[in-house]
mmCIF file of C-alpha atoms and ligand atoms in Angstrom:
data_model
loop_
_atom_site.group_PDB
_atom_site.id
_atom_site.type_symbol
_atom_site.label_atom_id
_atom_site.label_comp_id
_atom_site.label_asym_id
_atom_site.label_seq_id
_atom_site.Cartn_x
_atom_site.Cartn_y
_atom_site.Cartn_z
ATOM 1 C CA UNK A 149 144.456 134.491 60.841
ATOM 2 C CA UNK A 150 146.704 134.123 63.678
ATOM 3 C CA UNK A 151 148.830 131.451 64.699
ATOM 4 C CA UNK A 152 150.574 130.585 67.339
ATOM 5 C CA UNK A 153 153.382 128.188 65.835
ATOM 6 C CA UNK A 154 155.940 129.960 67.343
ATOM 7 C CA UNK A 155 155.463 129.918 70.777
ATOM 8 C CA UNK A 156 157.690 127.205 71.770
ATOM 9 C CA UNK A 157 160.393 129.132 70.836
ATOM 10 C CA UNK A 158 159.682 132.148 72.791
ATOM 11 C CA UNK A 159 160.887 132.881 76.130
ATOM 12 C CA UNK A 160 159.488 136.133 77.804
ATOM 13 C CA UNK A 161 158.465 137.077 73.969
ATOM 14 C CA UNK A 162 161.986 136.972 72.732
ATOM 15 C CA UNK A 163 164.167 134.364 70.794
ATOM 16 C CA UNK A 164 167.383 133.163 70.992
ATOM 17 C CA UNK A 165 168.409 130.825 68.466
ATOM 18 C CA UNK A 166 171.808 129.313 67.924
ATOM 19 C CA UNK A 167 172.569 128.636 64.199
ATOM 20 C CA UNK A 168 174.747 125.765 63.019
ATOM 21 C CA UNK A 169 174.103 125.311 59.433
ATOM 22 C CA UNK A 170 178.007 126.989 58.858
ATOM 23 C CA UNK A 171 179.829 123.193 58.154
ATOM 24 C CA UNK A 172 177.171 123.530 54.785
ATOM 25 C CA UNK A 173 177.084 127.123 54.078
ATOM 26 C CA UNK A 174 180.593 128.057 54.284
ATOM 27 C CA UNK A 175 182.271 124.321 55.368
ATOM 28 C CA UNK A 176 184.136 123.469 57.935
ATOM 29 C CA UNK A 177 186.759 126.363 58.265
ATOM 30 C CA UNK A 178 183.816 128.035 60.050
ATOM 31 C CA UNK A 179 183.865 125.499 62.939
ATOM 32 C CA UNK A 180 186.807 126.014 65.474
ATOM 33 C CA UNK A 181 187.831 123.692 67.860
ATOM 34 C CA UNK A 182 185.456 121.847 69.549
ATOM 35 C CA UNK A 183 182.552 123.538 67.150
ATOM 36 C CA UNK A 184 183.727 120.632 64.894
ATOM 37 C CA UNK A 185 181.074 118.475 67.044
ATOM 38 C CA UNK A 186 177.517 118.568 66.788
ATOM 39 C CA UNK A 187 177.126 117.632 70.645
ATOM 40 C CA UNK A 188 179.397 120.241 71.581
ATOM 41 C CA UNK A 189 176.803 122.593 70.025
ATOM 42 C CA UNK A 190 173.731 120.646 71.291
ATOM 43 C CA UNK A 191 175.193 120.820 74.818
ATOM 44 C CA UNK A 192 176.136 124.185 74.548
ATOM 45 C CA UNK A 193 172.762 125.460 73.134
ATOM 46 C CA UNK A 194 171.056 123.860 76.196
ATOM 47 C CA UNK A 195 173.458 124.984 79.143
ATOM 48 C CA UNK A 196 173.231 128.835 77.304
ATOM 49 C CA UNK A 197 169.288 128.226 77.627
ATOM 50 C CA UNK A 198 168.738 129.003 73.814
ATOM 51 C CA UNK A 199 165.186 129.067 72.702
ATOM 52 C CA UNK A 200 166.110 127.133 69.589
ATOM 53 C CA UNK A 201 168.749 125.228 67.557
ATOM 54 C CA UNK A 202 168.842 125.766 63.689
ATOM 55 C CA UNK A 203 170.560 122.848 62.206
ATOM 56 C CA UNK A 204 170.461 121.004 58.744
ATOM 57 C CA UNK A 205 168.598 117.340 58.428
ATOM 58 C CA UNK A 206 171.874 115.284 58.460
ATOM 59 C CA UNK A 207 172.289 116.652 61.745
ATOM 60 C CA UNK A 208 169.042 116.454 63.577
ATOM 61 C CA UNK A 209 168.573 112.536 62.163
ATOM 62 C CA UNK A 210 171.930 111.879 63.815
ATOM 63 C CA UNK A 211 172.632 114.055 66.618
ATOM 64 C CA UNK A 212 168.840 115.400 67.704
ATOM 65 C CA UNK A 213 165.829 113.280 66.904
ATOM 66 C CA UNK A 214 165.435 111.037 69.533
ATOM 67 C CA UNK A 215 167.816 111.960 71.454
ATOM 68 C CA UNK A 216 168.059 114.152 75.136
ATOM 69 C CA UNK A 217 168.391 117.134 72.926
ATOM 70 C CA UNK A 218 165.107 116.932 71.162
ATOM 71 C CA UNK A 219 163.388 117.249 75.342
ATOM 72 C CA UNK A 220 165.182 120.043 75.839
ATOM 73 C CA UNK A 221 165.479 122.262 73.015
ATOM 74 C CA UNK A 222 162.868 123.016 70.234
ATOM 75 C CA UNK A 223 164.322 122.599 66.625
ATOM 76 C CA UNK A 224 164.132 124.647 63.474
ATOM 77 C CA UNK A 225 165.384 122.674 60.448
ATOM 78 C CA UNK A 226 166.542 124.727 58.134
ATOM 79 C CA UNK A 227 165.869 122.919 54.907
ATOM 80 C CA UNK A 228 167.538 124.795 51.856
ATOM 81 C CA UNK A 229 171.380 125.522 51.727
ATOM 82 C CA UNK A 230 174.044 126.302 49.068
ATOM 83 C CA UNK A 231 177.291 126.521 49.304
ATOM 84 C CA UNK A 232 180.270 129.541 48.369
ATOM 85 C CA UNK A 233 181.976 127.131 46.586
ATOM 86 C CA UNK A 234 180.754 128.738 43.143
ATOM 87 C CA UNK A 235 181.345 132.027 42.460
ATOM 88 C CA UNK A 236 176.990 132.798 41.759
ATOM 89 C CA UNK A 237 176.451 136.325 41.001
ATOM 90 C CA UNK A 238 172.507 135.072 41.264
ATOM 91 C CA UNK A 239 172.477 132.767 44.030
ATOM 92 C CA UNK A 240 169.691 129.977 44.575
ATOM 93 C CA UNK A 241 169.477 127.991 47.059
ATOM 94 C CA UNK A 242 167.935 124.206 47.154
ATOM 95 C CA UNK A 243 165.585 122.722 49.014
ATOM 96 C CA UNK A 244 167.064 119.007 50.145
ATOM 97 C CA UNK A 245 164.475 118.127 52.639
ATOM 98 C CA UNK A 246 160.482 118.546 53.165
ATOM 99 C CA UNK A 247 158.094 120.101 55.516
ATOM 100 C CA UNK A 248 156.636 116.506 56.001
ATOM 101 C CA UNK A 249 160.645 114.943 56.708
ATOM 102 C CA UNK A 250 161.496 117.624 58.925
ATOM 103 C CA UNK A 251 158.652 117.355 61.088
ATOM 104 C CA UNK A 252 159.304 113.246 61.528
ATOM 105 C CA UNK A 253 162.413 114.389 62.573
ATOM 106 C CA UNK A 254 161.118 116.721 65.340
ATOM 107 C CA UNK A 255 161.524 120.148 64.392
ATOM 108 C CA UNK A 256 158.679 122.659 65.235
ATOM 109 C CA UNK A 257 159.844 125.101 62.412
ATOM 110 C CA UNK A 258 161.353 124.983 59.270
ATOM 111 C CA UNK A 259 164.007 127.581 57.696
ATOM 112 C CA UNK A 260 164.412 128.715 54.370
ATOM 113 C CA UNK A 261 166.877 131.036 52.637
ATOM 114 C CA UNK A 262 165.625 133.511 49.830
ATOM 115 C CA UNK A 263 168.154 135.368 48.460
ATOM 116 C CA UNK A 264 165.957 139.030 47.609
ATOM 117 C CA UNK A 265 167.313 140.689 44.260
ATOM 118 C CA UNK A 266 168.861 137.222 42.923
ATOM 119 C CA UNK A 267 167.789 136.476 39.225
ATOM 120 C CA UNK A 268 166.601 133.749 40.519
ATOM 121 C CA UNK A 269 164.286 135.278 43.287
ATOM 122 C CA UNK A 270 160.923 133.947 41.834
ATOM 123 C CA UNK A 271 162.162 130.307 42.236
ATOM 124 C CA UNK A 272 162.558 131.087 46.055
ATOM 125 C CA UNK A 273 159.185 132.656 45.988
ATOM 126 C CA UNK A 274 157.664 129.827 44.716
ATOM 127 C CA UNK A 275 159.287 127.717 47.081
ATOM 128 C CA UNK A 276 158.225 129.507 50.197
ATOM 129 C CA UNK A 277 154.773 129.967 49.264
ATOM 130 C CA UNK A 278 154.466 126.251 49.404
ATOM 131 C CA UNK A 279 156.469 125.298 52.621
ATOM 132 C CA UNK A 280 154.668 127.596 54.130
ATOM 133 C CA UNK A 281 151.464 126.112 53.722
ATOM 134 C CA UNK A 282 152.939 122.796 54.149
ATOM 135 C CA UNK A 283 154.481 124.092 57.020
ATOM 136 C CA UNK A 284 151.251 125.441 58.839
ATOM 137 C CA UNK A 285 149.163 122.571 57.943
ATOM 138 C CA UNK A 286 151.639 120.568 60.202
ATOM 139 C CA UNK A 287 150.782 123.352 62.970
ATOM 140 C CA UNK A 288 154.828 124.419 62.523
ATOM 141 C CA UNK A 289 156.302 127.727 62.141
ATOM 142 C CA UNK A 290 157.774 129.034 58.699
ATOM 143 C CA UNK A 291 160.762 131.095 59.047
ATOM 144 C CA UNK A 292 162.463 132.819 56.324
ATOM 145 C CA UNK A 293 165.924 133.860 56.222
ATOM 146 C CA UNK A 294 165.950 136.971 53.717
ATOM 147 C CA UNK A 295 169.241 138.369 52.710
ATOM 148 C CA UNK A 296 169.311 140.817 49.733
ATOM 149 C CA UNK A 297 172.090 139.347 47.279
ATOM 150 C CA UNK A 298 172.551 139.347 43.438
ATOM 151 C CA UNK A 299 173.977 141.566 40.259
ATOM 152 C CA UNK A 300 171.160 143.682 41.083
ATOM 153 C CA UNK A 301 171.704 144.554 44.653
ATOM 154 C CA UNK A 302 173.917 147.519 44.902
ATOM 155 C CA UNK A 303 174.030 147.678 49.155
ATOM 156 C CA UNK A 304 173.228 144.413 50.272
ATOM 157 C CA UNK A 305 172.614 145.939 53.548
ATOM 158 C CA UNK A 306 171.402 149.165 52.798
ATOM 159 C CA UNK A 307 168.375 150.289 54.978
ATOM 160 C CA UNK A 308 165.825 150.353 51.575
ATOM 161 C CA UNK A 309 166.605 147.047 51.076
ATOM 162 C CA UNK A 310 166.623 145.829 54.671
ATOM 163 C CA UNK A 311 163.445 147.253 54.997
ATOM 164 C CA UNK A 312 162.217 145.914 51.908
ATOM 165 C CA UNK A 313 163.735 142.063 53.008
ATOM 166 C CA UNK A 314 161.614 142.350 55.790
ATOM 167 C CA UNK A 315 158.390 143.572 53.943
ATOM 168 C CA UNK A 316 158.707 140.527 51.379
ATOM 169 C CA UNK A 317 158.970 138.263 54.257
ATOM 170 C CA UNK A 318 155.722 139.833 55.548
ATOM 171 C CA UNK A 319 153.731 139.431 52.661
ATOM 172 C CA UNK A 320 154.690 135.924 52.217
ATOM 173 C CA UNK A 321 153.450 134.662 55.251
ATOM 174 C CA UNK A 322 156.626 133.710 57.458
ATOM 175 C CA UNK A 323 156.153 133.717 60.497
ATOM 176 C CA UNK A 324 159.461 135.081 61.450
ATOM 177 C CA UNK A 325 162.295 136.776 59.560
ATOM 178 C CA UNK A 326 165.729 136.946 59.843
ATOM 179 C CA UNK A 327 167.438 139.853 58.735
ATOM 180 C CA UNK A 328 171.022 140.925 58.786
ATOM 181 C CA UNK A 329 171.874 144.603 60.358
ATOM 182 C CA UNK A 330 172.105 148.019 58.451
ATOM 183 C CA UNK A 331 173.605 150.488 59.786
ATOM 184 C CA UNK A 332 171.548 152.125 63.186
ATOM 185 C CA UNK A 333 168.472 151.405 65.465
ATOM 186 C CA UNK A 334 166.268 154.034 63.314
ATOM 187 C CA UNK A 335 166.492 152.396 60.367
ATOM 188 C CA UNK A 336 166.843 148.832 61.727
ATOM 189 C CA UNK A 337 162.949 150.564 63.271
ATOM 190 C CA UNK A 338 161.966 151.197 59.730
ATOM 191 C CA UNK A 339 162.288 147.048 59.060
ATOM 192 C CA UNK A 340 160.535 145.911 62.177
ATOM 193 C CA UNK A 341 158.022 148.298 60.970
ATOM 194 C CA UNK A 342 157.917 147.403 57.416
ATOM 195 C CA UNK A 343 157.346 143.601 58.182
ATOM 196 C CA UNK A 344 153.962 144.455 60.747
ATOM 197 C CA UNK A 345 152.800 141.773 62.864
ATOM 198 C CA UNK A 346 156.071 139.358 61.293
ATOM 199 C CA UNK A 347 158.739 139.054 63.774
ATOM 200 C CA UNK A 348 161.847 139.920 62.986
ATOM 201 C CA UNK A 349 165.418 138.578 64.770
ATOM 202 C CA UNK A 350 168.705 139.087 63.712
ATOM 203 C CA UNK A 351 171.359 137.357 61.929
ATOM 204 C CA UNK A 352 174.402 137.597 63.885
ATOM 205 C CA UNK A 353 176.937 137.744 61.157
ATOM 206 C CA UNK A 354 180.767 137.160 61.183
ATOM 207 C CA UNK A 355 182.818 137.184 64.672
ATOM 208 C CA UNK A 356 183.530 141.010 65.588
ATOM 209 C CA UNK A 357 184.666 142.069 68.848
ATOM 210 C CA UNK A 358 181.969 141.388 71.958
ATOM 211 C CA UNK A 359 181.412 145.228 72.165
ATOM 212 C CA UNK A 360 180.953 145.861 68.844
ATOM 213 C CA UNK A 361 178.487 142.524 68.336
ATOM 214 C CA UNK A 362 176.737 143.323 71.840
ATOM 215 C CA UNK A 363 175.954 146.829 70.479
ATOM 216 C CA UNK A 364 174.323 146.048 67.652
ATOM 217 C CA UNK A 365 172.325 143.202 69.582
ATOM 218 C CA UNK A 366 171.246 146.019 71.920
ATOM 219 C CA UNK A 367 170.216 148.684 69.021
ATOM 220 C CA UNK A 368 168.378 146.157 67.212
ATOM 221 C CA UNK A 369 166.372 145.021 70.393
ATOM 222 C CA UNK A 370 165.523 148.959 71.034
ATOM 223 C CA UNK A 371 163.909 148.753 66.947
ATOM 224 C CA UNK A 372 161.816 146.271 67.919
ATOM 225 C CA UNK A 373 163.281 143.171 67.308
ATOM 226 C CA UNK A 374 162.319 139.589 68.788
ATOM 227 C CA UNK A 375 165.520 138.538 69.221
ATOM 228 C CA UNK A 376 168.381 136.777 67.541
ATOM 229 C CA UNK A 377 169.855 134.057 65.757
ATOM 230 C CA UNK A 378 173.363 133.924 66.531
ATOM 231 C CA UNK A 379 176.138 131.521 65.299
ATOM 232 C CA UNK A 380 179.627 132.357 64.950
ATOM 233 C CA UNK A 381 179.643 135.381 67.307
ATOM 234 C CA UNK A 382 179.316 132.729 70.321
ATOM 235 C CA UNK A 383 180.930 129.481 68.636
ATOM 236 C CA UNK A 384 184.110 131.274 67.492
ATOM 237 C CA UNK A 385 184.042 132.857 70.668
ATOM 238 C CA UNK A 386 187.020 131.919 73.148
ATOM 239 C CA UNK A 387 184.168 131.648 76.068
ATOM 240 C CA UNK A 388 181.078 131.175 74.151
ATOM 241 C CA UNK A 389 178.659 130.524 77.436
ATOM 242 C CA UNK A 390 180.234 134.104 78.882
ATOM 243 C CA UNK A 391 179.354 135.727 75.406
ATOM 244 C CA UNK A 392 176.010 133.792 75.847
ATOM 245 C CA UNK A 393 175.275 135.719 78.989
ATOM 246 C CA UNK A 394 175.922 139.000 77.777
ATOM 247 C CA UNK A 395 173.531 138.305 74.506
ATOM 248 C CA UNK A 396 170.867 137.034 77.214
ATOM 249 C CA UNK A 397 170.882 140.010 79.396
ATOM 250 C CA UNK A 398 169.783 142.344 76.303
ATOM 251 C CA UNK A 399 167.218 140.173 74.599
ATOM 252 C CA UNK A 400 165.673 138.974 77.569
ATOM 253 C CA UNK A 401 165.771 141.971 80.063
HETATM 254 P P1 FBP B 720 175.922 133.791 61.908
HETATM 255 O O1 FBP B 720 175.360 134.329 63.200
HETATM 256 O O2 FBP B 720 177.172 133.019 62.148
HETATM 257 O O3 FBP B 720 176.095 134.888 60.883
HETATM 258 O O4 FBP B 720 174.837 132.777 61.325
HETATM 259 C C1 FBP B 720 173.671 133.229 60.673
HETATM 260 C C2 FBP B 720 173.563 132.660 59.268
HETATM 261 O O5 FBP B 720 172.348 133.045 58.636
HETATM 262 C C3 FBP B 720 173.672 131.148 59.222
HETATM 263 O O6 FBP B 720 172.417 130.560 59.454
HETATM 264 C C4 FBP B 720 174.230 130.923 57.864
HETATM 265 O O7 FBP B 720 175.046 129.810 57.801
HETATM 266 C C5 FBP B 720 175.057 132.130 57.605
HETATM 267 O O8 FBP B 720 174.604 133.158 58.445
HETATM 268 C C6 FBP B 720 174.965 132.565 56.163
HETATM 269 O O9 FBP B 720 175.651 133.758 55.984
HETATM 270 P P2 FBP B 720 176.099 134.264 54.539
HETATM 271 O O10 FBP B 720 175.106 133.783 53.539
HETATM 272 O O11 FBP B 720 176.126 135.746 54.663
HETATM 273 O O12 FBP B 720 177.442 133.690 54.312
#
């Protein structure tokens, strides 16, 4: 069965997607200057010509739905988050809005975080089998964030289990995975191989330098990626619609 959820997130094939669910994931140290503002964001996803904005429900009711934004930019509403306030060996992470709630509130997709290797992996499982079903009886996209995390993950980001991250993601029906990078384009292959006809983008991780962030944008695009979801590489950045441009140039040419 093929669907075609995702194509109003595509441009040329490829996606770029800011992410902005930082204020909740890691609070609001994350957000420099004028990052502090949701509009800021909205605006700046829109003049970078972003494919999609990730944001949490508190968020899109307030700053999106409705709005200018929600005619120009499609939305995925990410729809589980956690904290690092507590120090979880076995992270879980909870779902505080629906399938049905997120699509009132305009988004085309919804995101959800399973953490691979956590004790608690079956409960996020469990969880994604049913938004996605939910999700593609309201005709949207399912996209799963899969980071391997837990007391039994040795190498979070270890090419087996990179691989493997991508493979679960497969096999539960997401439409699209995000991944974070290991360490080269051949085994960053192995992943967009492992998860078949899924596609797989990027998460862009923790602000580096531009060459070191544009490389690895470029190395996974060579593996076979569909493109990125990028957040603090471009908001922390001191000119984040010059760092935009560079990012665009690899994914979409
Ligand atoms: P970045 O590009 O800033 O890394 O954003 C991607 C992302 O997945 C966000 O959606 C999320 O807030 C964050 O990374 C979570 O990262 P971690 O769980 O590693 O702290």
């Amino acid at each position: 069965m093929n669907n075609n959820f995702l194509q109003s997130f595509l441009y040329k094939e490829r996606a770029l997607f800011l992410a902005y669910d930082h204020g909740f994931e890691h609070g609001p140290k994350d957000l420099i200057g004028k990052s502090i503002d949701p509009e800021y964001i909205l605006d700046l996803a829109i003049k970078g010509g972003y494919t999609g904005i990730i944001l949490q429900k508190g968020i899109a009711e307030k700053y999106y739905t409705g709005t200018k934004y929600q005619r120009s930019i499609p939305l995925i509403l990410k729809i589980n988050g956690k904290t690092n306030i507590p120090q979880t060996a076995d992270p879980y992470s909870s779902i505080n809005c629906s399938v049905e709630y997120a699509k009132k509130l305009g988004a085309k997709a919804v995101g959800y975080t399973i953490y691979l290797g956590s004790k608690q992996e079956e409960r996020m499982f469990a969880d994604f089998g049913k938004i996605q079903e939910q999700a593609h009886k309201l005709k949207m996209a399912a996209i799963a964030w899969i980071y391997p995390r837990g007391s039994a993950v040795e190498n979070e980001s270890s090419p087996e289990m990179t691989a493997y991250a991508a493979r679960i993601g497969l096999e539960l029906g997401a439409d699209m995975i995000k991944i974070k990078y290991c360490s080269s384009e051949e085994t960053f292959k192995k992943a967009v191989r492992a998860a078949g006809k899924t596609k797989i983008i990027l998460s862009g991780g923790p602000k580096v330098e531009d060459e070191k962030i544009l490389k690895t944008i470029e190395s996974v695009m060579k593996a076979g990626a569909t493109g990125i979801a990028v957040g603090r590489n471009v908001f922390q950045h001191q000119d984040p619609l010059a760092i935009t441009e560079k990012i665009k140039k690899i994914v979409f040419d």
